[in-house]
GROMACS .gro file of C-alpha atoms in nm:
model
  251
    1MET     CA    1  13.645  15.126  19.449
    2ALA     CA    2  13.462  14.917  19.191
    3ALA     CA    3  13.581  15.150  18.915
    4ASP     CA    4  13.939  15.137  19.043
    5LEU     CA    5  13.930  14.755  19.059
    6GLY     CA    6  13.803  14.745  18.703
    7ALA     CA    7  14.081  14.977  18.589
    8LEU     CA    8  14.347  14.760  18.752
    9ALA     CA    9  14.197  14.446  18.599
   10ALA     CA   10  14.196  14.614  18.258
   11VAL     CA   11  14.567  14.694  18.297
   12ALA     CA   12  14.638  14.327  18.362
   13THR     CA   13  14.422  14.216  18.068
   14ASP     CA   14  14.621  14.444  17.839
   15HIS     CA   15  14.956  14.312  17.971
   16ASP     CA   16  14.962  13.932  17.948
   17GLY     CA   17  14.696  13.887  18.218
   18HIS     CA   18  14.890  14.006  18.524
   19ARG     CA   19  15.053  14.301  18.700
   20ALA     CA   20  15.347  14.123  18.861
   21ALA     CA   21  15.651  14.319  18.975
   22LEU     CA   22  15.921  14.368  18.709
   23SER     CA   23  15.662  14.337  18.432
   24PRO     CA   24  15.500  14.584  18.186
   25GLY     CA   25  15.172  14.528  18.374
   26TYR     CA   26  15.327  14.660  18.694
   27ASP     CA   27  15.475  14.960  18.514
   28ALA     CA   28  15.128  15.036  18.375
   29SER     CA   29  14.979  15.002  18.725
   30VAL     CA   30  15.228  15.258  18.857
   31ALA     CA   31  15.138  15.495  18.574
   32LEU     CA   32  14.765  15.449  18.645
   33VAL     CA   33  14.802  15.534  19.014
   34LEU     CA   34  15.026  15.834  18.942
   35ASP     CA   35  14.769  15.967  18.693
   36GLN     CA   36  14.479  15.924  18.937
   37LEU     CA   37  14.669  16.097  19.217
   38GLU     CA   38  14.762  16.385  18.988
   39ARG     CA   39  14.398  16.425  18.884
   40ALA     CA   40  14.306  16.439  19.253
   41GLY     CA   41  14.565  16.710  19.315
   42VAL     CA   42  14.784  16.490  19.534
   43ALA     CA   43  15.163  16.513  19.497
   44ALA     CA   44  15.327  16.172  19.450
   45GLN     CA   45  15.679  16.045  19.399
   46LEU     CA   46  15.849  15.717  19.316
   47HIS     CA   47  16.044  15.527  19.580
   48HIS     CA   48  16.327  15.326  19.423
   49PHE     CA   49  16.438  14.991  19.566
   50ARG     CA   50  16.571  14.657  19.446
   51ILE     CA   51  16.384  14.327  19.428
   52VAL     CA   52  16.521  13.974  19.404
   53LYS     CA   53  16.379  13.769  19.117
   54SER     CA   54  16.432  13.395  19.099
   55GLU     CA   55  16.442  13.244  18.752
   56SER     CA   56  16.382  12.872  18.721
   57LEU     CA   57  16.637  12.693  18.504
   58GLY     CA   58  16.459  12.357  18.515
   59ARG     CA   59  16.211  12.150  18.710
   60GLY     CA   60  16.478  12.010  18.944
   61ASP     CA   61  16.426  11.681  19.122
   62LEU     CA   62  16.309  11.503  19.436
   63VAL     CA   63  16.403  11.136  19.467
   64ALA     CA   64  16.387  10.887  19.754
   65LEU     CA   65  16.704  10.678  19.746
   66SER     CA   66  16.529  10.376  19.897
   67GLY     CA   67  16.177  10.236  19.902
   68PRO     CA   68  15.884  10.332  19.674
   69PRO     CA   69  15.931  10.624  19.432
   70LEU     CA   70  15.770  10.956  19.526
   71GLY     CA   71  15.620  11.039  19.187
   72PRO     CA   72  15.613  11.375  19.007
   73ALA     CA   73  15.399  11.573  19.256
   74HIS     CA   74  15.661  11.824  19.372
   75LEU     CA   75  15.775  12.173  19.277
   76PRO     CA   76  16.055  12.418  19.358
   77ALA     CA   77  15.949  12.705  19.582
   78ALA     CA   78  15.950  13.044  19.412
   79ARG     CA   79  16.266  13.237  19.513
   80SER     CA   80  16.433  12.921  19.641
   81PRO     CA   81  16.810  12.936  19.607
   82PRO     CA   82  16.961  12.672  19.378
   83GLY     CA   83  17.097  12.357  19.537
   84TYR     CA   84  17.174  11.988  19.491
   85VAL     CA   85  17.169  11.798  19.821
   86THR     CA   86  17.148  11.434  19.924
   87ALA     CA   87  17.078  11.376  20.293
   88LYS     CA   88  16.866  11.194  20.547
   89LEU     CA   89  16.510  11.320  20.599
   90VAL     CA   90  16.396  11.451  20.938
   91ALA     CA   91  16.024  11.518  21.004
   92ILE     CA   92  15.964  11.841  21.198
   93ASP     CA   93  15.679  11.841  21.452
   94PRO     CA   94  15.409  11.684  21.228
   95ALA     CA   95  15.037  11.719  21.311
   96LEU     CA   96  14.856  11.486  21.072
   97GLY     CA   97  14.489  11.422  21.003
   98PRO     CA   98  14.175  11.630  20.931
   99GLY     CA   99  14.137  11.947  21.135
  100ASN     CA  100  14.500  11.954  21.246
  101GLU     CA  101  14.645  12.287  21.359
  102SER     CA  102  15.002  12.243  21.241
  103THR     CA  103  15.272  12.486  21.349
  104SER     CA  104  15.551  12.266  21.213
  105GLY     CA  105  15.875  12.461  21.193
  106CYS     CA  106  15.735  12.786  21.330
  107GLU     CA  107  15.955  12.780  21.639
  108PRO     CA  108  16.331  12.723  21.658
  109GLU     CA  109  16.259  12.466  21.929
  110ASP     CA  110  16.087  12.244  21.669
  111PHE     CA  111  16.428  12.151  21.531
  112GLY     CA  112  16.639  11.905  21.727
  113PRO     CA  113  17.006  11.807  21.685
  114ALA     CA  114  16.909  11.554  21.415
  115THR     CA  115  16.825  11.845  21.183
  116ARG     CA  116  17.191  11.934  21.130
  117GLY     CA  117  17.305  11.805  20.792
  118ALA     CA  118  16.953  11.675  20.710
  119ILE     CA  119  16.666  11.769  20.480
  120ALA     CA  120  16.388  11.910  20.700
  121LEU     CA  121  16.036  11.779  20.621
  122ILE     CA  122  15.803  12.062  20.728
  123GLN     CA  123  15.423  12.080  20.726
  124ARG     CA  124  15.231  12.385  20.606
  125GLY     CA  125  15.047  12.591  20.864
  126GLY     CA  126  15.084  12.832  21.154
  127CYS     CA  127  15.332  13.090  21.017
  128PRO     CA  128  15.487  13.218  20.692
  129PHE     CA  129  15.684  12.967  20.484
  130ILE     CA  130  15.995  13.186  20.498
  131ASP     CA  131  15.998  13.169  20.879
  132LYS     CA  132  15.992  12.789  20.866
  133VAL     CA  133  16.282  12.782  20.619
  134ARG     CA  134  16.489  13.031  20.818
  135ASN     CA  135  16.442  12.825  21.134
  136ALA     CA  136  16.545  12.510  20.947
  137GLU     CA  137  16.858  12.672  20.806
  138ALA     CA  138  16.952  12.812  21.149
  139ALA     CA  139  16.925  12.458  21.288
  140GLY     CA  140  17.169  12.329  21.025
  141ALA     CA  141  16.934  12.180  20.765
  142VAL     CA  142  17.080  12.152  20.414
  143GLY     CA  143  16.743  12.153  20.237
  144VAL     CA  144  16.370  12.184  20.307
  145LEU     CA  145  16.068  11.993  20.176
  146ILE     CA  146  15.733  12.156  20.267
  147TYR     CA  147  15.417  11.946  20.233
  148ASN     CA  148  15.057  12.065  20.229
  149GLN     CA  149  14.877  12.075  20.562
  150GLY     CA  150  14.603  11.818  20.494
  151ASP     CA  151  14.367  11.970  20.751
  152GLN     CA  152  14.091  12.038  20.496
  153PRO     CA  153  14.012  11.935  20.136
  154ALA     CA  154  14.160  12.254  19.989
  155ARG     CA  155  14.496  12.181  20.154
  156HIS     CA  156  14.581  11.840  20.015
  157GLY     CA  157  14.716  11.900  19.665
  158LEU     CA  158  15.041  12.029  19.524
  159MET     CA  159  15.098  12.392  19.620
  160ARG     CA  160  15.304  12.673  19.475
  161ILE     CA  161  15.466  12.885  19.743
  162PHE     CA  162  15.656  13.213  19.734
  163LEU     CA  163  15.935  13.264  19.985
  164ALA     CA  164  15.860  13.626  20.068
  165GLY     CA  165  16.087  13.782  20.326
  166ARG     CA  166  16.113  14.115  20.502
  167GLY     CA  167  16.250  14.357  20.248
  168SER     CA  168  16.352  14.240  19.903
  169ASP     CA  169  16.589  13.961  20.007
  170PRO     CA  170  16.462  13.633  20.157
  171ARG     CA  171  16.808  13.575  20.314
  172ILE     CA  172  16.818  13.199  20.285
  173SER     CA  173  17.075  12.981  20.113
  174ILE     CA  174  16.928  12.627  20.115
  175PRO     CA  175  16.706  12.477  19.842
  176VAL     CA  176  16.333  12.443  19.907
  177ARG     CA  177  16.072  12.225  19.733
  178THR     CA  178  15.703  12.156  19.802
  179THR     CA  179  15.485  11.848  19.776
  180THR     CA  180  15.134  11.720  19.853
  181ALA     CA  181  14.987  11.630  20.191
  182SER     CA  182  14.972  11.264  20.088
  183ILE     CA  183  15.340  11.240  19.996
  184GLY     CA  184  15.438  11.438  20.303
  185GLN     CA  185  15.243  11.212  20.535
  186ARG     CA  186  15.400  10.902  20.382
  187LEU     CA  187  15.744  11.055  20.420
  188VAL     CA  188  15.680  11.128  20.788
  189ALA     CA  189  15.642  10.754  20.845
  190ARG     CA  190  15.946  10.674  20.630
  191ALA     CA  191  16.159  10.930  20.813
  192GLU     CA  192  16.102  10.741  21.138
  193THR     CA  193  16.273  10.430  20.997
  194GLY     CA  194  16.532  10.623  20.795
  195VAL     CA  195  16.520  10.747  20.436
  196GLU     CA  196  16.754  10.960  20.226
  197LEU     CA  197  16.635  11.206  19.965
  198ARG     CA  198  16.800  11.381  19.674
  199LEU     CA  199  16.657  11.733  19.654
  200VAL     CA  200  16.748  11.955  19.359
  201VAL     CA  201  16.647  12.312  19.275
  202GLU     CA  202  16.776  12.466  18.952
  203SER     CA  203  16.738  12.842  18.965
  204ARG     CA  204  16.919  13.172  18.931
  205GLN     CA  205  16.858  13.475  19.151
  206GLN     CA  206  16.916  13.831  19.035
  207SER     CA  207  16.852  14.172  19.189
  208TRP     CA  208  16.655  14.421  18.979
  209PRO     CA  209  16.550  14.785  19.030
  210GLU     CA  210  16.181  14.853  19.096
  211VAL     CA  211  15.964  15.140  19.219
  212SER     CA  212  15.666  15.199  19.446
  213VAL     CA  213  15.437  15.505  19.466
  214VAL     CA  214  15.446  15.732  19.770
  215ALA     CA  215  15.201  16.020  19.817
  216GLU     CA  216  15.147  16.267  20.100
  217ILE     CA  217  14.835  16.471  20.177
  218PRO     CA  218  14.911  16.772  20.401
  219GLY     CA  219  14.722  16.779  20.730
  220ARG     CA  220  14.658  17.023  21.012
  221SER     CA  221  14.856  16.854  21.290
  222ALA     CA  222  15.204  16.723  21.353
  223GLU     CA  223  15.078  16.364  21.361
  224ALA     CA  224  15.077  16.148  21.050
  225LEU     CA  225  14.864  15.855  20.940
  226LEU     CA  226  15.040  15.599  20.723
  227GLY     CA  227  14.859  15.356  20.495
  228GLY     CA  228  14.995  15.114  20.238
  229ALA     CA  229  14.899  14.845  19.992
  230LEU     CA  230  15.060  14.612  19.743
  231LEU     CA  231  15.042  14.741  19.386
  232ASP     CA  232  15.150  14.424  19.207
  233SER     CA  233  14.972  14.095  19.145
  234VAL     CA  234  15.099  13.739  19.130
  235PRO     CA  235  15.205  13.625  18.782
  236GLU     CA  236  14.908  13.384  18.769
  237GLY     CA  237  14.633  13.646  18.793
  238ARG     CA  238  14.510  14.000  18.738
  239GLY     CA  239  14.519  14.094  19.106
  240ARG     CA  240  14.167  14.236  19.108
  241HIS     CA  241  14.119  14.129  19.469
  242ASP     CA  242  14.474  14.054  19.584
  243SER     CA  243  14.602  14.316  19.588
  244GLY     CA  244  14.364  14.540  19.394
  245ARG     CA  245  14.131  14.591  19.690
  246GLY     CA  246  14.412  14.738  19.900
  247THR     CA  247  14.523  14.969  19.621
  248ALA     CA  248  14.168  15.090  19.558
  249ALA     CA  249  14.097  15.144  19.928
  250GLY     CA  250  14.423  15.334  19.973
  251ARG     CA  251  14.343  15.567  19.689
   0.00000   0.00000   0.00000
């Protein structure tokens, strides 16, 4: 496994430092795995599918239309649809303070009638980000602002999130931005007395063809064991551990 992890890291080093999907580093990762399987005498094939890639067209914006300014500590969520909305802010089931166990937005019941036509202010924690956004959209929210959980020191700052859904399509249509725990907590208090935000995401989403590697080892029974692992990395890293460990273990 150590040798396989080193080989995957070397692929990333040779290809702009990452192995993200739709990149030359990912193509080289596919070639590496196919070569290793062939050397081991295992038949493999490529499974073709399509993946949605979101391209940022600008930083966008997040502005409070009354009271103190929010500052620059906010980002668009990766794979957020584009959008330009101005609406009241509604805080969704906040659980503030150290050691909190937030599940803000994880259940449809978290969203009351006031969510319709509003920007939902949702805290990190408890379930995938995409589930929170889907619940907000189903409740009628026109935008989502997700703030860091604030339960521990590592969860206070500005976070980059990826709206990963089941399959290749996140199936959401409202814009999503993120901010810090500090700004989120201040906005919870301001939402109680009424505040409007302008939330802007400038992006373009396109569907692109991609492949994954599928291999089968013949057995001696009718039952089958299925194992899988991610082969790509995030654009910010080589993916030696996430997801290199899964790839190496699977091989």
